[in-house]
Short mmCIF file of C-alpha atoms in Angstrom, two decimals:
data_model
loop_
_atom_site.label_atom_id
_atom_site.label_comp_id
_atom_site.label_asym_id
_atom_site.label_seq_id
_atom_site.Cartn_x
_atom_site.Cartn_y
_atom_site.Cartn_z
CA MET Z 95 0.00 0.00 0.00
CA ASN Z 96 2.89 2.34 0.70
CA ASN Z 97 4.23 1.62 -2.78
CA ALA Z 98 0.94 2.70 -4.31
CA ARG Z 99 1.01 5.98 -2.46
CA THR Z 100 4.59 6.63 -3.42
CA THR Z 101 3.93 5.77 -7.04
CA SER Z 102 0.78 7.84 -7.11
CA PHE Z 103 2.55 10.77 -5.48
CA SER Z 104 5.49 10.43 -7.83
CA ASN Z 105 3.24 10.40 -10.85
CA ASN Z 106 1.37 13.48 -9.66
CA ASN Z 107 4.63 15.20 -8.87
CA ASN Z 108 6.03 14.43 -12.32
CA ASP Z 109 2.88 15.75 -13.97
CA ASN Z 110 3.15 18.99 -12.01
CA ASN Z 111 6.84 19.33 -12.83
CA ASN Z 112 6.16 19.04 -16.54
CA VAL Z 113 3.55 21.78 -16.39
CA SER Z 114 5.21 24.32 -14.12
CA ASN Z 115 8.88 23.41 -13.81
CA PRO Z 116 10.65 26.72 -13.33
CA GLN Z 117 13.89 25.37 -14.75
CA LYS Z 118 12.27 24.57 -18.08
CA ILE Z 119 10.96 28.10 -18.59
CA GLY Z 120 14.21 29.81 -17.58
CA ASN Z 121 13.20 31.22 -14.18
CA PRO Z 122 15.52 30.83 -11.20
CA VAL Z 123 14.74 27.95 -8.87
CA ASN Z 124 13.77 30.36 -6.11
CA PRO Z 125 11.77 33.33 -7.39
CA HIS Z 126 12.64 35.26 -4.22
CA GLU Z 127 16.37 34.56 -4.46
CA GLU Z 128 17.28 38.03 -5.71
CA GLN Z 129 15.31 39.73 -2.93
CA GLN Z 130 16.75 37.36 -0.33
CA ASN Z 131 20.29 38.03 -1.57
CA SER Z 132 19.64 41.76 -1.41
CA LEU Z 133 18.30 41.48 2.13
CA LEU Z 134 21.19 39.24 3.14
CA THR Z 135 23.66 41.77 1.74
CA ARG Z 136 21.97 44.54 3.73
CA VAL Z 137 22.01 42.44 6.91
CA VAL Z 138 25.71 41.65 6.46
CA SER Z 139 26.58 45.31 5.87
CA HIS Z 140 24.57 46.37 8.93
CA VAL Z 141 26.26 43.71 11.06
CA GLN Z 142 29.66 44.96 9.87
CA LYS Z 143 28.69 48.53 10.78
CA LEU Z 144 27.42 47.32 14.15
CA ASN Z 145 30.70 45.50 14.74
CA ASP Z 146 32.66 48.69 13.92
CA VAL Z 147 30.50 50.69 16.34
CA MET Z 148 30.92 48.05 19.05
CA VAL Z 149 34.71 48.21 18.64
CA GLU Z 150 34.51 52.00 19.06
CA VAL Z 151 32.23 51.69 22.11
CA THR Z 152 34.61 49.16 23.67
CA ALA Z 153 37.56 51.52 23.15
CA ARG Z 154 35.64 54.42 24.75
CA LEU Z 155 34.61 52.23 27.70
CA GLN Z 156 38.26 51.28 28.24
CA GLU Z 157 39.18 54.98 28.32
CA ILE Z 158 36.39 55.68 30.80
CA ASN Z 159 37.56 52.80 32.99
CA GLU Z 160 41.09 54.23 32.99
CA TYR Z 161 39.77 57.64 34.06
CA ASN Z 162 37.64 55.99 36.72
CA ARG Z 163 40.67 54.13 38.08
CA ASP Z 164 42.45 57.47 38.46
CA ILE Z 165 39.42 58.90 40.28
CA VAL Z 166 39.22 55.87 42.57
CA THR Z 167 42.93 56.19 43.37
CA LEU Z 168 42.52 59.91 44.11
CA SER Z 169 39.51 59.16 46.30
CA GLN Z 170 41.48 56.57 48.27
CA VAL Z 171 44.41 58.97 48.71
CA TRP Z 172 42.04 61.72 49.87
CA GLY Z 173 40.31 59.36 52.31
CA ASN Z 174 43.64 58.23 53.75
CA TYR Z 175 44.80 61.84 54.04
CA THR Z 176 41.60 62.85 55.85
CA ARG Z 177 41.86 59.90 58.24
CA ASN Z 178 45.55 60.63 58.95
CA VAL Z 179 44.89 64.32 59.56
CA GLY Z 180 42.07 63.42 61.95
CA PHE Z 181 44.30 60.97 63.80
CA ASN Z 182 47.17 63.46 64.06
CA LEU Z 183 44.95 66.29 65.25
CA GLU Z 184 43.42 64.05 67.91
CA SER Z 185 46.85 62.91 69.02
CA ILE Z 186 47.98 66.48 69.60
CA GLN Z 187 44.54 67.37 70.99
CA ARG Z 188 43.98 70.20 68.59
CA LEU Z 189 40.93 68.82 66.83
CA ASP Z 190 38.12 71.31 67.17
CA ASP Z 191 34.55 70.10 67.19
CA PRO Z 192 32.77 70.93 63.95
CA LYS Z 193 30.24 73.72 64.25
#
């Protein structure tokens, strides 16, 4: 029974191919191929542009991180200085109460 279905399907398929086979009338196999290629080209170019922008963003973020490291270092130095001044003023008993 499976053979009958396969044969029947094959015969119907062959009949349809003879009537509307795109290769026989000179059309491309996929009528949307040109549009798909155009869209694929656009997607690839946009991905390349996105990649270039991401490289630029990464470089800017690295610069920002370097500046932030300098600020963190300065903040730590300032905090240590403030703590040391407070300790020294207390040790010589010259720390005035804030008003």
